[in-house]
Coordinates of C-alpha atoms and ligand atoms in Angstrom, one line a residue:
X17 CA 87.6 92.6 106.6
X18 CA 90.3 89.9 106.3
X19 CA 90.8 87.9 103.2
X20 CA 92.0 84.2 103.0
X21 CA 94.7 84.2 100.4
X22 CA 95.7 80.5 100.5
X23 CA 94.5 77.8 103.0
X24 CA 97.2 79.0 105.5
X25 CA 97.7 82.7 104.7
X26 CA 95.1 85.3 105.6
X27 CA 95.6 88.9 104.7
X28 CA 95.1 91.0 107.7
X29 CA 96.4 94.5 106.7
X30 CA 94.7 97.9 106.3
X31 CA 93.8 100.2 103.4
X32 CA 94.6 103.8 103.7
X33 CA 92.2 105.3 101.1
X34 CA 92.9 109.0 101.9
X35 CA 96.6 109.3 102.0
X36 CA 98.0 111.3 99.1
X37 CA 101.6 112.2 100.5
X38 CA 104.0 109.5 101.6
X39 CA 107.1 111.4 102.9
X40 CA 107.1 113.7 99.8
X41 CA 106.2 110.9 97.5
X42 CA 102.8 111.7 96.0
X43 CA 100.5 108.7 96.1
X44 CA 97.3 109.5 94.1
X45 CA 95.8 106.0 94.4
X46 CA 96.3 105.7 98.2
X47 CA 98.2 103.0 100.1
X48 CA 97.6 99.5 101.4
X49 CA 99.8 98.2 104.4
X50 CA 99.8 94.4 104.1
X51 CA 100.1 92.1 107.1
X52 CA 99.7 88.4 106.7
X53 CA 98.6 85.7 109.3
X54 CA 99.9 82.2 108.8
X55 CA 97.7 79.6 110.5
X56 CA 100.0 76.7 111.4
X57 CA 100.7 74.8 114.6
X58 CA 102.8 78.0 115.6
X59 CA 100.5 81.1 114.8
X60 CA 102.5 83.6 112.9
X61 CA 102.0 87.2 112.0
X62 CA 104.0 88.6 109.2
X63 CA 104.5 92.4 109.6
X64 CA 102.0 94.8 111.1
X65 CA 100.6 98.1 109.9
X66 CA 101.1 102.0 110.6
X67 CA 100.4 102.7 114.1
X68 CA 97.4 105.2 113.1
X69 CA 95.5 102.0 112.3
X70 CA 96.1 100.1 115.5
X71 CA 92.5 99.8 116.5
X72 CA 91.4 98.5 113.2
X73 CA 94.2 96.2 112.9
X74 CA 93.7 94.7 116.3
X75 CA 89.9 94.4 115.6
X76 CA 90.8 92.6 112.4
X77 CA 93.2 90.2 113.9
X78 CA 90.7 89.3 116.6
X79 CA 88.1 88.2 113.9
X80 CA 90.5 85.4 112.9
X81 CA 92.8 84.8 115.9
X82 CA 93.3 85.3 119.6
X83 CA 96.2 87.7 119.7
X84 CA 97.5 86.1 122.8
X85 CA 97.7 82.7 120.9
X86 CA 100.3 84.3 118.5
X87 CA 103.6 82.6 118.7
X88 CA 105.9 84.5 116.2
X89 CA 105.7 88.1 114.8
X90 CA 107.8 88.3 111.8
X91 CA 109.2 91.9 111.2
X92 CA 110.6 91.9 107.5
X93 CA 111.2 95.6 107.6
X94 CA 111.4 97.9 110.7
X95 CA 110.0 101.0 108.9
X96 CA 107.0 102.3 110.9
X97 CA 104.6 101.7 108.1
X98 CA 105.2 98.1 108.7
X99 CA 106.4 98.0 112.3
X100 CA 104.1 100.5 113.8
X101 CA 101.9 98.1 115.5
X102 CA 104.4 95.7 116.9
X103 CA 104.2 97.4 120.2
X104 CA 100.5 97.1 120.2
X105 CA 100.8 93.3 119.6
X106 CA 103.6 93.0 122.1
X107 CA 101.3 94.9 124.7
X108 CA 98.5 92.3 124.1
X109 CA 100.9 89.2 123.9
X110 CA 104.2 89.9 125.8
X111 CA 105.2 86.3 125.3
X112 CA 105.3 86.7 121.5
X113 CA 108.6 86.1 119.6
X114 CA 109.6 88.9 117.4
X115 CA 111.6 87.4 114.4
X116 CA 113.9 89.9 112.6
X117 CA 117.4 90.4 111.3
X118 CA 120.2 91.5 113.6
X119 CA 120.0 95.2 112.6
X120 CA 116.3 95.2 112.8
X121 CA 116.5 94.3 116.4
X122 CA 118.4 97.2 117.3
X123 CA 116.4 99.5 115.0
X124 CA 113.0 98.3 116.6
X125 CA 114.4 98.7 120.1
X126 CA 115.4 102.3 119.4
X127 CA 112.2 103.3 117.7
X128 CA 110.0 101.5 120.3
X129 CA 111.7 101.5 123.6
X130 CA 108.9 99.3 125.1
X131 CA 110.2 96.4 123.0
X132 CA 113.5 96.3 125.1
X133 CA 112.0 93.6 127.2
X134 CA 110.5 91.7 124.3
X135 CA 111.7 88.2 123.1
X136 CA 113.6 88.6 119.9
X137 CA 114.8 85.9 117.7
X138 CA 117.3 87.0 115.1
X139 CA 117.7 85.4 111.7
X140 CA 120.3 85.5 108.9
X141 CA 120.4 84.3 105.3
X142 CA 119.1 81.0 104.9
X143 CA 117.8 80.7 108.5
X144 CA 114.7 78.6 108.8
X145 CA 111.8 78.4 111.2
X146 CA 109.6 75.5 111.7
X147 CA 105.9 76.4 112.2
X148 CA 104.4 73.1 112.0
X149 CA 103.5 71.7 108.6
X150 CA 105.4 74.7 107.0
X151 CA 108.7 76.1 107.3
X152 CA 109.8 79.8 106.9
X153 CA 113.1 80.5 105.1
X154 CA 114.7 83.8 105.4
X155 CA 116.6 86.0 102.8
X156 CA 118.5 88.9 104.0
X157 CA 117.8 92.0 101.5
X158 CA 120.0 94.8 103.0
X159 CA 119.4 98.3 101.7
X160 CA 116.1 97.1 99.9
X161 CA 114.8 99.4 101.3
X162 CA 116.6 99.8 104.8
X163 CA 119.5 98.2 106.1
X164 CA 117.6 95.7 108.2
X165 CA 115.1 94.5 105.2
X166 CA 114.6 90.8 104.7
X167 CA 112.3 88.6 102.8
X168 CA 111.0 85.2 103.7
X169 CA 109.4 82.2 101.9
X170 CA 107.1 79.5 102.9
X171 CA 107.2 76.6 100.3
X172 CA 106.1 78.5 96.9
X173 CA 105.0 81.6 98.8
X174 CA 107.3 84.7 99.0
X175 CA 106.8 87.4 101.5
X176 CA 108.7 90.1 99.6
X177 CA 108.4 93.2 101.8
X178 CA 109.0 96.4 99.9
X179 CA 110.1 94.7 96.9
X180 CA 107.1 94.2 94.4
X181 CA 105.1 96.7 96.3
X182 CA 102.8 99.2 94.9
X183 CA 101.0 102.2 96.4
X184 CA 97.5 101.3 95.6
X185 CA 94.2 101.3 97.8
X186 CA 91.8 98.5 96.8
X187 CA 89.3 96.0 98.2
X188 CA 90.9 93.6 96.0
X189 CA 93.9 91.7 97.2
X190 CA 95.0 89.7 94.0
X191 CA 96.1 91.3 90.8
X192 CA 93.7 88.8 89.0
X193 CA 90.7 90.8 90.4
X194 CA 92.2 94.2 89.6
X195 CA 93.4 96.3 86.6
X196 CA 96.8 94.7 85.9
X197 CA 98.0 97.8 84.0
X198 CA 97.4 100.0 86.8
X199 CA 99.4 97.6 89.2
X200 CA 102.3 97.5 86.7
X201 CA 102.3 101.4 86.6
X202 CA 102.2 101.8 90.4
X203 CA 104.9 98.9 90.9
X204 CA 107.1 101.0 88.4
X205 CA 106.3 104.3 90.1
X206 CA 107.2 102.6 93.6
X207 CA 110.6 101.4 92.0
X208 CA 111.2 105.1 90.6
X209 CA 110.3 106.7 94.0
X210 CA 111.6 104.1 96.6
X211 CA 113.9 101.5 95.2
X212 CA 115.9 103.3 92.6
X213 CA 118.9 104.2 94.7
X214 CA 119.2 100.5 95.7
X215 CA 118.9 99.0 92.3
X216 CA 122.3 97.2 92.4
X217 CA 121.3 95.4 95.8
X218 CA 117.8 94.5 94.3
X219 CA 119.5 92.9 91.2
X220 CA 121.1 90.2 93.5
X221 CA 117.7 89.5 95.2
X222 CA 115.7 89.4 92.0
X223 CA 118.2 86.9 90.6
X224 CA 117.9 84.7 93.5
X225 CA 114.2 84.9 93.5
X226 CA 113.7 84.3 89.9
X227 CA 115.2 80.9 90.5
X228 CA 112.7 79.8 93.2
X229 CA 109.5 79.2 91.1
X230 CA 107.3 81.1 93.6
X231 CA 103.5 80.5 92.8
X232 CA 102.3 83.5 95.4
X233 CA 104.0 86.8 96.0
X234 CA 102.8 88.7 98.9
X235 CA 104.3 92.2 99.2
X236 CA 104.2 94.7 102.0
X237 CA 102.1 97.2 99.8
X238 CA 99.4 96.8 97.4
X239 CA 98.1 93.9 95.4
X240 CA 99.3 90.2 95.6
X241 CA 100.3 88.1 92.7
X242 CA 99.5 84.3 92.2
X243 CA 100.4 81.7 89.7
X244 CA 101.1 83.2 86.1
X245 CA 100.7 86.7 87.5
X246 CA 103.9 86.3 89.4
X247 CA 105.6 86.7 86.0
X248 CA 104.1 90.3 85.8
X249 CA 105.8 91.2 89.0
X250 CA 109.2 89.7 87.8
X251 CA 108.9 91.3 84.3
X252 CA 108.7 94.8 86.1
X253 CA 111.7 94.1 88.3
X254 CA 113.9 92.3 85.8
X255 CA 113.4 95.3 83.5
X256 CA 114.1 97.7 86.2
X257 CA 117.4 96.0 87.4
X258 CA 118.6 95.5 83.9
X259 CA 117.8 99.2 83.0
X260 CA 115.4 98.2 80.2
X261 CA 112.6 100.2 81.5
X262 CA 113.5 103.4 79.5
X263 CA 111.6 104.3 76.4
X264 CA 112.6 106.7 73.6
X265 CA 111.3 109.6 75.8
X266 CA 112.7 112.9 76.9
X267 CA 111.3 114.6 79.9
X268 CA 110.9 118.4 79.5
X269 CA 110.5 120.0 82.8
X270 CA 110.0 123.7 83.2
X271 CA 109.0 126.6 85.5
X272 CA 107.9 129.8 83.9
X273 CA 106.8 133.2 85.3
X274 CA 105.0 134.9 82.4
X275 CA 105.0 132.2 79.7
X276 CA 108.2 132.7 77.9
X277 CA 110.0 129.7 79.4
X278 CA 106.7 127.6 79.0
X279 CA 106.5 128.5 75.3
X280 CA 110.2 127.5 75.0
X281 CA 109.4 124.2 76.6
X282 CA 106.9 123.5 73.8
X283 CA 109.3 124.4 71.1
X284 CA 112.0 122.2 72.7
X285 CA 109.4 119.4 72.7
X286 CA 108.6 119.9 69.1
X287 CA 112.3 119.5 68.4
X288 CA 112.4 116.3 70.2
X289 CA 109.2 115.1 68.5
X290 CA 110.7 115.8 65.0
X291 CA 113.6 113.4 65.9
X292 CA 111.1 110.5 66.6
X293 CA 111.3 110.6 70.5
X294 CA 108.5 111.4 72.6
X295 CA 108.6 114.6 74.7
X296 CA 107.1 114.3 78.3
X297 CA 106.2 117.8 79.2
X298 CA 105.8 118.5 82.9
X299 CA 105.4 121.9 84.7
X300 CA 107.3 121.9 87.9
X301 CA 104.7 124.3 89.5
X302 CA 101.9 121.7 88.9
X303 CA 103.5 118.4 88.9
X304 CA 104.5 116.3 91.8
X305 CA 108.1 115.2 92.7
X306 CA 106.8 111.6 92.2
X307 CA 105.5 112.1 88.9
X308 CA 108.8 113.6 87.5
X309 CA 110.7 110.8 89.2
X310 CA 108.5 108.3 87.4
X311 CA 108.9 110.3 84.0
X312 CA 112.6 110.1 84.5
X313 CA 112.6 106.4 85.3
X314 CA 110.9 105.7 81.9
X315 CA 112.9 108.4 79.9
X316 CA 116.4 108.4 78.4
X317 CA 117.1 112.1 78.7
X318 CA 116.1 115.6 80.2
X319 CA 115.5 119.2 79.2
X320 CA 115.2 121.6 82.1
X321 CA 113.9 125.1 81.6
X322 CA 113.5 127.9 84.2
X323 CA 112.8 131.6 84.4
X324 CA 115.2 133.5 86.9
X325 CA 113.6 134.6 90.1
X326 CA 115.7 136.5 92.8
X327 CA 118.9 135.3 90.9
X328 CA 117.9 131.8 91.4
X329 CA 116.1 129.0 89.3
X330 CA 112.4 128.8 90.2
X331 CA 112.0 127.2 93.7
X332 CA 109.7 124.4 92.7
X333 CA 111.9 123.3 89.9
X334 CA 114.9 123.3 92.3
X335 CA 113.0 121.1 94.7
X336 CA 112.2 118.7 92.0
X337 CA 115.6 118.4 90.7
X338 CA 117.0 117.8 94.3
X339 CA 114.3 114.9 94.7
X340 CA 115.2 113.3 91.4
X341 CA 118.9 113.6 92.0
X342 CA 118.6 112.1 95.5
X343 CA 116.9 109.2 93.8
X344 CA 119.9 108.9 91.2
X345 CA 117.5 109.5 88.3
X346 CA 120.2 112.1 87.0
X347 CA 123.3 110.1 87.3
X348 CA 124.6 109.5 83.8
X349 CA 121.6 111.3 82.1
X350 CA 122.2 113.7 79.2
X351 CA 120.5 117.0 79.5
X352 CA 119.9 120.4 78.0
X353 CA 119.1 123.7 79.8
X354 CA 117.1 126.7 78.8
X355 CA 115.4 129.7 80.4
X356 CA 114.2 133.3 80.0
X357 CA 115.2 136.1 82.2
X358 CA 114.8 139.8 82.7
X359 CA 118.3 140.9 83.4
X360 CA 120.1 138.2 85.4
X361 CA 120.2 134.8 83.6
X362 CA 121.6 132.9 86.6
X363 CA 119.0 130.1 86.6
X364 CA 120.6 128.6 83.5
X365 CA 124.0 128.4 85.2
X366 CA 122.4 126.9 88.3
X367 CA 120.6 124.2 86.5
X368 CA 123.8 123.1 84.8
X369 CA 125.7 123.1 87.9
X370 CA 123.1 121.2 89.9
X371 CA 122.6 118.6 87.3
X372 CA 126.3 118.1 87.0
X373 CA 126.5 117.7 90.6
X374 CA 124.1 114.8 90.4
X375 CA 126.2 113.2 87.7
X376 CA 124.2 114.3 84.6
X377 CA 125.9 115.4 81.4
X378 CA 125.0 118.7 79.6
X379 CA 124.8 118.6 75.9
X380 CA 123.4 122.1 75.3
X381 CA 122.1 125.2 76.7
X382 CA 120.3 128.3 75.6
X383 CA 119.1 131.5 77.4
X384 CA 117.4 134.7 76.2
X385 CA 116.2 138.2 77.7
X386 CA 112.6 138.6 78.2
X387 CA 111.1 137.2 75.0
X388 CA 112.4 134.9 72.2
X389 CA 112.4 136.2 68.6
X390 CA 111.9 133.8 65.6
X391 CA 115.6 133.0 65.4
X392 CA 115.8 132.3 69.1
X393 CA 112.7 130.1 68.7
X394 CA 114.5 128.1 65.9
X395 CA 117.5 127.7 68.3
X396 CA 115.1 126.2 71.0
X397 CA 113.7 123.7 68.3
X398 CA 117.3 122.7 67.5
X399 CA 118.1 122.3 71.2
X400 CA 115.3 119.6 71.3
X401 CA 116.8 117.9 68.3
X402 CA 120.3 118.1 69.8
X403 CA 119.3 116.2 72.9
X404 CA 118.0 113.2 70.8
X405 CA 121.1 113.4 68.6
X406 CA 123.3 113.0 71.7
X407 CA 121.4 109.7 72.3
X408 CA 122.1 108.2 68.9
Ligands
FEO7 FE1 107.0 100.4 103.0 FE2 110.3 100.9 103.3 O1 108.5 100.7 103.8

């Protein structure tokens, strides 16, 4: 089903209800790939969807438009979750003009060699395109999320691409008809797992967008925003770019073998709590990369605990720290390390070295052999207090 969003814009996207992993990013609420049809004198499509949904996408479009009548296809972002059906549309309408940034043209022709004979029109910052009554205005947003990314506006409507996106499957299109708190959580989760490394670039874009007084925001994923709810989207992103999203929380992530490190994590958490901060306890074996990235996004510090296995830290924990470090959640973050072992306490050293490499700062560490006695448990409690004291 398509949805009329405004008199001139119709949602023609697809909902991926079953997807649970988006290239290593766990998406428990599924995904929506948004595409928008602008019905003006020049019929225009903004973005397509993932190629696995080509049949459904074409069927949807045919309900509201003849594909051969489309004049322009705006490709805001060449990543295949949005560009995957451009070759399908081009196959049905070889005269269509693909409008994109200069780097996007090269990327699209490389991913889809069949587009080498397509009509491309490249645009740059502040380029405009007359559709009839409406004019599109383009805004380059490089490295938000890829180098070729851009947004475009039409009057008070913003097509924002990945910015303001959320991974959510829903039959509703506007936030007004949905659970706003879930949308906020998924928008933050998206920022934590996709946009975080590009925060400085996003800052400039958000500052520009905030001055435009948009009444509709149509992102590439998830729910759309209109009127007062546009403020909801801006509040999340302003907090993100101004680094005001962090609360008085400390992530305690651990991986245990026979329960000694798990018990230590509980004691560290009690020490954190005794200082008025909220511990966020996560077992690396049962938590997704994305959950931990989100927890770090909202927290001010980190405690990491691991048993030693084959002279290494536990492999699930190692993978999670790599994922979080690559997303730049560890840069500048204070941390404590702890861990139990049988005979070789190398996990502790590995944790400290790894987090240091990602730009984090160690403020304490504590290891033990086999099982903690009461004095060692007290030391772990104090380690939890120490991480909070380091933030004061
Ligand atoms: Fe939804 Fe960066 O693609």
